[in-house]
Coordinates of C-alpha atoms in Angstrom, one line a residue:
X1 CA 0.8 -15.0 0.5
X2 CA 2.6 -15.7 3.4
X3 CA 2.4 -13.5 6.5
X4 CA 5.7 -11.7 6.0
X5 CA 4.8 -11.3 2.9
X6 CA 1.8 -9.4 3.8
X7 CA 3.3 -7.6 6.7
X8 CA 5.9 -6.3 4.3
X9 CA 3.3 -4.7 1.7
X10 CA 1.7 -3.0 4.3
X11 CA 5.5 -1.5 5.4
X12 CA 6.2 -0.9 1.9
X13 CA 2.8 0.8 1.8
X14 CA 3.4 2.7 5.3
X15 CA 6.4 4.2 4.4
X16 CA 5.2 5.4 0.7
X17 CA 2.3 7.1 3.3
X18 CA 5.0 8.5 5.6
X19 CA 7.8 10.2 3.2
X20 CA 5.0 11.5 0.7
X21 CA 2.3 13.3 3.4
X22 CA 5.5 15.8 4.2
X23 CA 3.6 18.1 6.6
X24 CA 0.1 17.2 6.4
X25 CA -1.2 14.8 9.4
X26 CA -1.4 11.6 9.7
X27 CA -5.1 11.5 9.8
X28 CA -5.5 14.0 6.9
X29 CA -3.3 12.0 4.7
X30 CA -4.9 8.5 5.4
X31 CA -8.4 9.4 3.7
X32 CA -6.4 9.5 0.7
X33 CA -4.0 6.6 0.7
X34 CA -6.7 4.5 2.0
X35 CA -9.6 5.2 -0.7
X36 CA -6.6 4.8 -3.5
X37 CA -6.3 1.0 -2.2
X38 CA -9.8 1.1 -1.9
X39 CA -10.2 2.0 -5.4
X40 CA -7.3 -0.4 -6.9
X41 CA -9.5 -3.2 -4.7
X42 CA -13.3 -2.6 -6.4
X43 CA -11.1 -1.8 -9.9
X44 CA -9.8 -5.4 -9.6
X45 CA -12.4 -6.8 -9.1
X46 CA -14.8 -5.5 -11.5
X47 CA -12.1 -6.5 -14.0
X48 CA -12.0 -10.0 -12.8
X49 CA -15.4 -9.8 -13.3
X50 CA -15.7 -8.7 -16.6
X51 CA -13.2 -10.9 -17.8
X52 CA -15.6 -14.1 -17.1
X53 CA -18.3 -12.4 -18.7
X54 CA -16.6 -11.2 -22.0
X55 CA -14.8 -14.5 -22.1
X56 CA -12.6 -14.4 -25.4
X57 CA -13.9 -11.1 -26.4
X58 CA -12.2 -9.9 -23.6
X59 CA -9.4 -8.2 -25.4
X60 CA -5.7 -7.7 -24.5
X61 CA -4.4 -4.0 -23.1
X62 CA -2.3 -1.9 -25.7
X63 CA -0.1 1.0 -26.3
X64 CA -1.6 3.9 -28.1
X65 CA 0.4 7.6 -29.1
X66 CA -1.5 10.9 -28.0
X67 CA -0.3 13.5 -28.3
X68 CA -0.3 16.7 -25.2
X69 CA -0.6 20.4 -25.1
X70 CA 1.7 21.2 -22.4
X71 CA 1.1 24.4 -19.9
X72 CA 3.6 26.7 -22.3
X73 CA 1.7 25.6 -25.0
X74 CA 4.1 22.7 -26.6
X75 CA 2.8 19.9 -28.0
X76 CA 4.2 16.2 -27.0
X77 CA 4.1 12.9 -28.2
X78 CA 3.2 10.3 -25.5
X79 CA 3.0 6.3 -25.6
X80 CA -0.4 5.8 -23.6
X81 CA -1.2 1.9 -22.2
X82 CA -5.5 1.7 -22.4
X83 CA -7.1 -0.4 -20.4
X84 CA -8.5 -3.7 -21.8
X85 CA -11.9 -2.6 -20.9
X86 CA -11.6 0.8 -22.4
X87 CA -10.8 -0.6 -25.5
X88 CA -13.3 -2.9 -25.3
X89 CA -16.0 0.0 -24.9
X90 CA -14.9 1.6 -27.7
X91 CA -15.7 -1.6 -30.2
X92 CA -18.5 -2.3 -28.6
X93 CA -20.5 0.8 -28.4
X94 CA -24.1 -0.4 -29.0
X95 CA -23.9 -3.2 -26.1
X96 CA -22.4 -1.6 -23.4
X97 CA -25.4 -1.4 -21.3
X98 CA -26.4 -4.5 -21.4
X99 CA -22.7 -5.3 -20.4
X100 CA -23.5 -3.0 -17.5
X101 CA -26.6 -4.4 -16.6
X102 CA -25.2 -7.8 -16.4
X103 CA -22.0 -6.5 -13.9
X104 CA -24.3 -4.2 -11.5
X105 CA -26.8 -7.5 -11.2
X106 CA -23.5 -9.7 -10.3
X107 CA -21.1 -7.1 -8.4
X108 CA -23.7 -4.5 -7.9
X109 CA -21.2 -1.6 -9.0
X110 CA -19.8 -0.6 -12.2
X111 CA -17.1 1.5 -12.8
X112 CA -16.4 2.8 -16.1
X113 CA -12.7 2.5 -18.0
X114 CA -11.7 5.8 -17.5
X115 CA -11.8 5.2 -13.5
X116 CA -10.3 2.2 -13.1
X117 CA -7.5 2.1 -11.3
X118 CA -5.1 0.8 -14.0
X119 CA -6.3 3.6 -16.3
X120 CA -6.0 6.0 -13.3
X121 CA -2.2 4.8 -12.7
X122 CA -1.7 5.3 -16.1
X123 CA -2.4 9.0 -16.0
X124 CA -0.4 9.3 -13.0
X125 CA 2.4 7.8 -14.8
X126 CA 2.4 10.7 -17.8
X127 CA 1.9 13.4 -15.3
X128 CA -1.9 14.1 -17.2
X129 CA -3.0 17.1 -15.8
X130 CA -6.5 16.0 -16.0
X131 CA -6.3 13.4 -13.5
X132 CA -7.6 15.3 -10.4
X133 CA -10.7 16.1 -12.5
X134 CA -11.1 12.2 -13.7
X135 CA -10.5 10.8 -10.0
X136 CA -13.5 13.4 -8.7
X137 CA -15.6 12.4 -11.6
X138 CA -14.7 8.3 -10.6
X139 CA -15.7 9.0 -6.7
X140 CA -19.1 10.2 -7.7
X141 CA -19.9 7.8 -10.1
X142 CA -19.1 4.8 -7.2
X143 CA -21.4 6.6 -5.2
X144 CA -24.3 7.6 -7.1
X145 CA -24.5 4.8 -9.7
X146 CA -23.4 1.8 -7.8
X147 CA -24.7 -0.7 -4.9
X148 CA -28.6 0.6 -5.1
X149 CA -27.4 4.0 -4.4
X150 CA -26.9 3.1 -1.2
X151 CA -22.9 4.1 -0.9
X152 CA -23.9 7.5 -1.2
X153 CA -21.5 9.9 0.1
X154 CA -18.4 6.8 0.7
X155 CA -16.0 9.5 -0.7
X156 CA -17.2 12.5 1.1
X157 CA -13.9 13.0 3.3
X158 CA -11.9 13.2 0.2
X159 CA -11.0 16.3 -0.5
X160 CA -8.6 16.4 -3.7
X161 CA -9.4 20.1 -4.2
X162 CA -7.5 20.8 -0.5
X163 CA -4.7 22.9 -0.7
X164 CA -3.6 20.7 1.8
X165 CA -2.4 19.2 -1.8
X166 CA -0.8 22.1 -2.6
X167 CA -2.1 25.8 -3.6
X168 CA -2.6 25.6 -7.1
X169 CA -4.9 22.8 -8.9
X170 CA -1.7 22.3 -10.9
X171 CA 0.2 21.1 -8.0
X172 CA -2.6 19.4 -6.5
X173 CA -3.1 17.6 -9.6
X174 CA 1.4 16.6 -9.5
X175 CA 1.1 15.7 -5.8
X176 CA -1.6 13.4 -7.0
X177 CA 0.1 12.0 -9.9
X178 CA 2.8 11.2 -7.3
X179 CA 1.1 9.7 -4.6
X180 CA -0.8 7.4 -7.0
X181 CA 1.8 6.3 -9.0
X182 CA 4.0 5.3 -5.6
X183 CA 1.3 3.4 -4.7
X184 CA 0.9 2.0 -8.3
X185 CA 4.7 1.0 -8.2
X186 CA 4.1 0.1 -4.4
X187 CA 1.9 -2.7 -4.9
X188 CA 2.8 -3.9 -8.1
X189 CA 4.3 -6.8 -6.9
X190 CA 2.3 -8.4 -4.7
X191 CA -1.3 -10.2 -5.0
X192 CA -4.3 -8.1 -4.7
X193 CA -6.6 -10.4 -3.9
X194 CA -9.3 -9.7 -1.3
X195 CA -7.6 -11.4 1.8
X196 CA -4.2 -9.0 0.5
X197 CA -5.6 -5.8 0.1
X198 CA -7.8 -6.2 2.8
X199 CA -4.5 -7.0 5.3
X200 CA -2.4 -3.7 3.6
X201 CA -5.9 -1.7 4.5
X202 CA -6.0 -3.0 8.1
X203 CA -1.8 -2.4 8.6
X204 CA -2.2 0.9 7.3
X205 CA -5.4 1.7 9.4
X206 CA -3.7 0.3 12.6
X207 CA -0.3 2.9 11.4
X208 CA -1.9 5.6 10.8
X209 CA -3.5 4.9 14.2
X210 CA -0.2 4.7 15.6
X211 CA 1.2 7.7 14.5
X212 CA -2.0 10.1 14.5
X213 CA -1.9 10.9 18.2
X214 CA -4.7 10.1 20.7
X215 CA -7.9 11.5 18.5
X216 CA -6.7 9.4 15.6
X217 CA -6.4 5.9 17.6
X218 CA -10.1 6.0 18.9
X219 CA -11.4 4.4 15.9
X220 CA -9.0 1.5 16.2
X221 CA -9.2 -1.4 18.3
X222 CA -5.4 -3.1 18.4
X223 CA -5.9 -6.2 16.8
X224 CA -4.4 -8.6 19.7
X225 CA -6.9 -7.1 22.0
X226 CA -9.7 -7.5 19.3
X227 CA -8.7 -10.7 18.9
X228 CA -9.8 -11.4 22.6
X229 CA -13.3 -10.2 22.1
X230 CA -13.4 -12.6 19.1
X231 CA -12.4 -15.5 20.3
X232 CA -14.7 -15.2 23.5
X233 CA -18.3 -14.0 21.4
X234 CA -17.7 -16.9 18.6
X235 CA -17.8 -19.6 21.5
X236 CA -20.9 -21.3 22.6
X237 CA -22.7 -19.1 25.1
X238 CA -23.7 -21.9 27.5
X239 CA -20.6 -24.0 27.1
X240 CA -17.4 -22.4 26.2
X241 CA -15.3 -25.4 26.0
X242 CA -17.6 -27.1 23.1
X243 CA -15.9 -25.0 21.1
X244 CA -16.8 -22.6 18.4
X245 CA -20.5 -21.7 17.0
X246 CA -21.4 -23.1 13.9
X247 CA -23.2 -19.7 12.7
X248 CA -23.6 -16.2 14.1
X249 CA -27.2 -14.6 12.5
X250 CA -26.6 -11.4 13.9
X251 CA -23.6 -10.0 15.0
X252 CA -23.3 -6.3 16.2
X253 CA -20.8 -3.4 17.2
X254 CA -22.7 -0.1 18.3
X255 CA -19.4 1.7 17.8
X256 CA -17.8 0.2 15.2
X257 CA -14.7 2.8 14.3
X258 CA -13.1 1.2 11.2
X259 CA -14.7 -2.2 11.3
X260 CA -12.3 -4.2 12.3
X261 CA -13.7 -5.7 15.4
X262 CA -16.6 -6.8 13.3
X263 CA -14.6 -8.3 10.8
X264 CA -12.1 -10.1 13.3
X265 CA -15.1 -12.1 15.1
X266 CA -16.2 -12.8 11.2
X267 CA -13.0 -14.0 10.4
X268 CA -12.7 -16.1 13.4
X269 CA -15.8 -17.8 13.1
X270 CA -15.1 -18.7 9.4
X271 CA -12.0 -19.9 10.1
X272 CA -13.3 -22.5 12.2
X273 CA -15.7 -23.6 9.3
X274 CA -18.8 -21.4 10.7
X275 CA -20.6 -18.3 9.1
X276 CA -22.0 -15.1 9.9
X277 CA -25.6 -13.7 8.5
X278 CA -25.3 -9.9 8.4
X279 CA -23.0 -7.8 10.3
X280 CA -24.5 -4.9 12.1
X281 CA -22.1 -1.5 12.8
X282 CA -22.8 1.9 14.0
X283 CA -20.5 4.9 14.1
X284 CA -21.4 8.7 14.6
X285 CA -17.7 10.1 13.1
X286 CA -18.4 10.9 9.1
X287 CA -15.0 9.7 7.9
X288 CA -14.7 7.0 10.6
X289 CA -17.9 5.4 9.0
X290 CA -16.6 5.5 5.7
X291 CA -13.3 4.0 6.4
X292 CA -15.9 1.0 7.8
X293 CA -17.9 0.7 4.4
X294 CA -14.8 0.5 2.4
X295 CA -13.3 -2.1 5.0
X296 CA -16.2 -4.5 4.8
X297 CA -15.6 -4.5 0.7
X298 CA -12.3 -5.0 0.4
X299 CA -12.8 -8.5 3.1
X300 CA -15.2 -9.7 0.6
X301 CA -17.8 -8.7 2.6
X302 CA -21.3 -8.5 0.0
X303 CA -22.6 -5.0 0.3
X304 CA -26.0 -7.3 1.0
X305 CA -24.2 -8.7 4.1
X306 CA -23.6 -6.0 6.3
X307 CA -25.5 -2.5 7.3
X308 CA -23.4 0.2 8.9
X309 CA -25.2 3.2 10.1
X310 CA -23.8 6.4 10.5
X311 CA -25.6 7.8 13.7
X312 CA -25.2 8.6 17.4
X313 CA -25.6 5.1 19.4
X314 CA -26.6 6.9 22.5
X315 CA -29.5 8.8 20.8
X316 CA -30.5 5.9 19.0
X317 CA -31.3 7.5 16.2
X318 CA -31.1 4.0 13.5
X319 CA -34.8 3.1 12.7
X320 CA -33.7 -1.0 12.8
X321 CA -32.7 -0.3 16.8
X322 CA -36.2 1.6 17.9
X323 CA -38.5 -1.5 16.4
X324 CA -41.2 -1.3 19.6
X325 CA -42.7 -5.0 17.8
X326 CA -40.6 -7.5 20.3
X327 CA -41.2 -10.4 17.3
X328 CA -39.2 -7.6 14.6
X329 CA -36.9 -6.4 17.4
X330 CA -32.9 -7.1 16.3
X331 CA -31.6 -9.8 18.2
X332 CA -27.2 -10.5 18.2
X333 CA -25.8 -13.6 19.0
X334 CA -22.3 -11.7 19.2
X335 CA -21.7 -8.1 20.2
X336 CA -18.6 -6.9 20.4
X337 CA -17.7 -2.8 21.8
X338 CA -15.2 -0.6 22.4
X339 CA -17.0 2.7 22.6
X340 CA -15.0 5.9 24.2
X341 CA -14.1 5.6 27.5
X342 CA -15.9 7.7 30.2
X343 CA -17.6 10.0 27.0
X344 CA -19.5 13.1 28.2
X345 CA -22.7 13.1 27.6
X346 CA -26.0 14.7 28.0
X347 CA -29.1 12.3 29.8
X348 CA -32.1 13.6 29.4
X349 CA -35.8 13.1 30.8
X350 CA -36.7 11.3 28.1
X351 CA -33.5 9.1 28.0
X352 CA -34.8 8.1 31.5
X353 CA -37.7 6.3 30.0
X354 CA -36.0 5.0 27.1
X355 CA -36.7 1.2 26.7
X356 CA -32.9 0.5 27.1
X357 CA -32.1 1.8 29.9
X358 CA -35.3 2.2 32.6
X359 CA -34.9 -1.2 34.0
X360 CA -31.2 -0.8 35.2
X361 CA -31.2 3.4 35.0
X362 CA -29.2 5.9 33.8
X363 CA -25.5 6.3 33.9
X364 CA -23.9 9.7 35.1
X365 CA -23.4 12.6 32.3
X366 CA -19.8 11.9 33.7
X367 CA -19.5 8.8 32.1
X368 CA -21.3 6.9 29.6
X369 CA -20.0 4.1 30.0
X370 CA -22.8 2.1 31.4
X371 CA -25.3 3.9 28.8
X372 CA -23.5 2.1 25.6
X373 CA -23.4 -1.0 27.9
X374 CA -26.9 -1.0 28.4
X375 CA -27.8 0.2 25.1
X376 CA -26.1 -3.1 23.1
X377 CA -27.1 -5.1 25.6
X378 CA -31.0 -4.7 25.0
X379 CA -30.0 -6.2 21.2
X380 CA -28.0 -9.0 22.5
X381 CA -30.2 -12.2 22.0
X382 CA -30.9 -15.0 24.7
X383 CA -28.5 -17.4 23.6
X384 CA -25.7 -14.6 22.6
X385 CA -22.5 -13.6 23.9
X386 CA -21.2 -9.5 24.7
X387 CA -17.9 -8.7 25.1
X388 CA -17.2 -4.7 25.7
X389 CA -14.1 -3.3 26.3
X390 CA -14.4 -0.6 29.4
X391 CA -12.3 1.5 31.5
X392 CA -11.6 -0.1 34.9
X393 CA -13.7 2.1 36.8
X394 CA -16.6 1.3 36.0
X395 CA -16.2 -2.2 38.2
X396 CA -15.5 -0.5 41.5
X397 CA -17.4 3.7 40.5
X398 CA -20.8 4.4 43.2
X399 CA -24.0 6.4 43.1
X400 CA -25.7 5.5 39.4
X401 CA -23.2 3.4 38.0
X402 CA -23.1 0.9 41.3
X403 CA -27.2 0.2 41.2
X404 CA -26.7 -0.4 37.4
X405 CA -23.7 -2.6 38.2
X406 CA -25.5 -4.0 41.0
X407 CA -28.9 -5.0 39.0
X408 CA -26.6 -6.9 36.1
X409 CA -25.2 -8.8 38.8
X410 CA -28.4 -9.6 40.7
X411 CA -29.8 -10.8 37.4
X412 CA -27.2 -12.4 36.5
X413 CA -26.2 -11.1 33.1
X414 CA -22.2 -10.3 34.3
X415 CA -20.0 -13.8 32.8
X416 CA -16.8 -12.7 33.5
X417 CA -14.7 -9.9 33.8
X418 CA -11.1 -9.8 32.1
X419 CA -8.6 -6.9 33.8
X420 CA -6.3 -6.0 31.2
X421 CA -2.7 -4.0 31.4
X422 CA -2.4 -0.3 31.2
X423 CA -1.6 1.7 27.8
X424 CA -2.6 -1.1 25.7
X425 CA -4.7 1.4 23.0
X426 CA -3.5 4.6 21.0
X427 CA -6.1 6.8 22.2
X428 CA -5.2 6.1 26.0
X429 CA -2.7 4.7 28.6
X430 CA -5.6 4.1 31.5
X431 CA -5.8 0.5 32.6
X432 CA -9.4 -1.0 30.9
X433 CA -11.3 -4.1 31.4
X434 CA -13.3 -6.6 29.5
X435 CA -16.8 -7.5 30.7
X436 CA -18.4 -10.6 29.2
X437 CA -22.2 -10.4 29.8
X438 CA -25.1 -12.7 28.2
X439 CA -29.1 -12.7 28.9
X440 CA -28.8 -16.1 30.2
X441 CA -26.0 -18.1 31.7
X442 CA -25.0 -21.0 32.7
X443 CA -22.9 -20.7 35.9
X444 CA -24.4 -18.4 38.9
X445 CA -20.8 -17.0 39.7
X446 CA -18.4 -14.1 38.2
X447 CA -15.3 -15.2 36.7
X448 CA -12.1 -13.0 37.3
X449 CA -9.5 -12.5 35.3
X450 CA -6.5 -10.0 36.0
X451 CA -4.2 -10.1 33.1
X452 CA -2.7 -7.1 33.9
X453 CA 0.7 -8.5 36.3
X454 CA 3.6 -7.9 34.2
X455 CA 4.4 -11.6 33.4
X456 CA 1.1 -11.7 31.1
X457 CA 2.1 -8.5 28.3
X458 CA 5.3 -8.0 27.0
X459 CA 6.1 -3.8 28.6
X460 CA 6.9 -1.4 25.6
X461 CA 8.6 1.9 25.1
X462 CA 5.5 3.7 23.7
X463 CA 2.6 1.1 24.2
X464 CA 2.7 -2.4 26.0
X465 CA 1.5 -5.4 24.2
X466 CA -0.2 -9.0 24.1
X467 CA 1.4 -11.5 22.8
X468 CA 0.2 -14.5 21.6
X469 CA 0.2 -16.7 24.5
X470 CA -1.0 -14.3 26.6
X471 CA -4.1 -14.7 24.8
X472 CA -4.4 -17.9 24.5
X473 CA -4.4 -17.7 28.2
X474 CA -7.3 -15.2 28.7
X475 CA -9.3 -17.3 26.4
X476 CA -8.6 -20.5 27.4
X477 CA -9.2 -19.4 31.3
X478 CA -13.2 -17.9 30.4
X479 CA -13.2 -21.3 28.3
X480 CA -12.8 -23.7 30.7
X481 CA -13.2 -21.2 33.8
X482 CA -9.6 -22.2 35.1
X483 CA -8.9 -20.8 38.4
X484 CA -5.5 -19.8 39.3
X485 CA -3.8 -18.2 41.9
X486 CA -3.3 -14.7 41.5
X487 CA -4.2 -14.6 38.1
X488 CA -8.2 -15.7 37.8
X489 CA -11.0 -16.9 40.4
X490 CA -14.6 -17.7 40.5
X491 CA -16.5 -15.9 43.1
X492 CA -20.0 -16.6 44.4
X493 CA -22.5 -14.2 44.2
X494 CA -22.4 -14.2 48.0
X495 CA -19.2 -13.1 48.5
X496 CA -19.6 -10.2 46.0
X497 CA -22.7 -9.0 47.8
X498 CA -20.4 -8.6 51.1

């Protein structure tokens, strides 16, 4: 599928969103459209699956007449299209577990026929007012009978009892119907294979961003600027301009929103014919988290392959980040960030001592900006790269925040530091920075970057933007460590001391 292509299923999906959420928010109504393409994804898949496993006996879909009591009490005549799979339950009674047995040991889910997406669309399509009750009952099965268990609670910001919906379960059930079937029709005619789906899920997550308001951007990283981070983490630490890593083991974001900073520095890497061993993500928001789990699935990302935790990075409160045994401790060779800017927070005695941040200290209750530096930092491993995105205080703020700036420098962990234009994100229009950092480096200066002079973004009504080359020029400059007037400089660590 070509990139217009998949540019215009996400609009087609977008404006489906937009005309049917009426006055609900933005937010509010994403949960919804997003687990629906979640579902269609798994649904897909598992029929894909099932379809190699049954071979021939795999049988064809059909039209079948049933007929409906109506709400007055009339009876109707329907044509009903069943699912292959459903029909194939029905003849096949006695080895359906074994069926199941095979599918949950090679996709580690099942979902039964009655929850599939096509048999879901399908009651959508007749206006079956049992369909809110079947969805629920499809959601809980996911969670609580697929991957180990250990999805439990994926669907817990889905709400299709909300009157939100509409007042009556009647008319939650027809908005429903609607929605569904839009998105049925929607889609239809386009591929929904794992790189489509998982575009239309990352345009719609970047829209809904857009038009949410400030709260509803915070879990979004704009892709151009993600794109940045990736490109920088997925070079050799040492040596930039070798090129790419052949493999990341480890690759982390302590605030990991949506996922799709984690996924961009996976899909960069691949693209250059490497890997990446297990993905690592955190993220304290419920729904936030969620969105994340379902993201990694519909890339094709294993449910063995990555391990988000939903937590508080600050309080460290993941088991896998407070291993004391330095031999068990988790080691990244990419970490990518970009937690909320200058977040209030409360530092406590204990926090003091913690392990991650008594050698540089503690950052201001002000700002914790320094605190989620310091706190991936600790996991970044000795030949890795971190790239965190920061607000541009935190290069020129005093008291706490300069003796922690101060003792990175001093040891040398600071690599570079990228100044990037103002009103770049949804959630803000402050002007934020990039600071490259690794446990041990190569060159015993600090490379400057300011990419925020007007002739290096394209100015925008509501947001300004990278463009490509602009980019390419921020990554090009930390790869070879270019110097160029005005724009980027090496500088001793003499001259910074003065």
């Amino acid at each position: 599928m070509t990139q217009e292509q998949l540019n215009q299923l996400g609009k087609t999906l977008w404006d489906i969103a937009d005309s049917l959420r009426g006055a609900m928010n933005a937010d509010d109504f994403r949960d919804y459209m997003l687990s629906f393409l979640f579902l269609r994804y798994l649904s897909d898949n598992f029929e894909e699956a099932a379809k190699k496993e049954l071979g021939r006996d795999y049988p064809e879909a059909k039209e079948i007449k049933v007929t409906e009591t109506l709400s007055d009490g009339k009876e109707v005549e329907r044509k009903v299209k069943l699912a292959p799979l459903a029909i194939w339950y029905q003849d096949n009674a006695d080895d359906v577990a074994f069926f199941e047995k095979q599918m949950r040991r090679k996709l580690h889910y099942i979902i039964k026929p009655e929850h599939l997406w096509s048999s879901i669309a399908e009651m959508a399509r007749v206006q079956n007012g049992e369909l809110l009750q079947t969805l629920e009952d499809g959601f809980k099965y996911i969670e609580n009978e697929s991957f180990n268990s250990s999805f439990q609670g994926l669907f817990s910001e889905i709400n299709l009892n909300s009157e939100k919906l509409g007042k009556k379960p009647s008319d939650r059930n027809a908005k429903l119907c609607t929605i569904i079937q839009k998105v049925s029709e929607g889609i239809a005619g386009f591929s929904t294979d794992t790189d489509t789906l998982g575009n239309a899920y990352e345009y719609l997550i970047g829209e809904f961003a857009a038009n949410g308001g400030k709260k509803a951007g915070e879990f979004y990283t704009p892709q151009l600027v993600s794109t940045i981070l990736s490109e920088i983490v997925t070079l050799d630490s040492q040596e930039p301009k070798m090129g790419k890593k052949k493999k990341l083991n480890k690759v982390l974001d302590f605030a990991c929103g949506s996922g799709s900073l984690l996924l961009n520095v996976r899909k960069h890497i691949v693209e250059a014919g490497g890997s990446v061993g297990k993905i690592y993500g955190q993220e304290k928001n419920i729904t936030t988290y969620n969105l994340a789990r379902m993201n990694m699935l519909l890339h094709g990302v294993k449910d063995t392959e990555f391990d988000i935790f939903h937590g508080d990075t600050l309080v460290n409160d993941w088991d896998l980040l407070n291993e004391k045994n330095p031999a068990k401790k988790l080691k990244c060779d990419a970490i990518v960030a970009n937690p909320p800017f200058s977040y209030r927070w409360e530092p406590t005695d204990a926090l003091k001592e913690d392990f991650r941040f008594k050698n540089h200290g503690i950052a201001p209750k002000s700002a914790a900006d320094f605190a989620f530096l310091l706190h991936g930092f600790h996991y970044l491993s000795d030949e890795g790269t971190m790239a965190i995105i920061l607000p541009h205080g935190v290069l020129f703020r005093g008291s706490a925040e300069q003796r922690i700036r101060s003792k990175l420098l001093k040891d040398g962990h600071i690599d570079t530091v990228i100044g990037l234009p103002a009103n770049l994100f949804f959630s803000t229009g402050i002007t934020v920075c990039i600071l490259i950092l690794k446990k041990c480096k190569k060159y015993d200066d600090v490379l400057f970057i300011n990419a925020s002079d007007e002739e290096n973004f394209k100015k925008g009504k509501r947001q300004n933007e990278l463009r490509p080359k602009d980019i390419q020029k921020i990554v090009d400059t930390y790869k070879f460590r270019d110097e160029e007037e005005r724009y980027s400089r090496r500088v001793s660590m003499d001259e910074i001391e003065k």
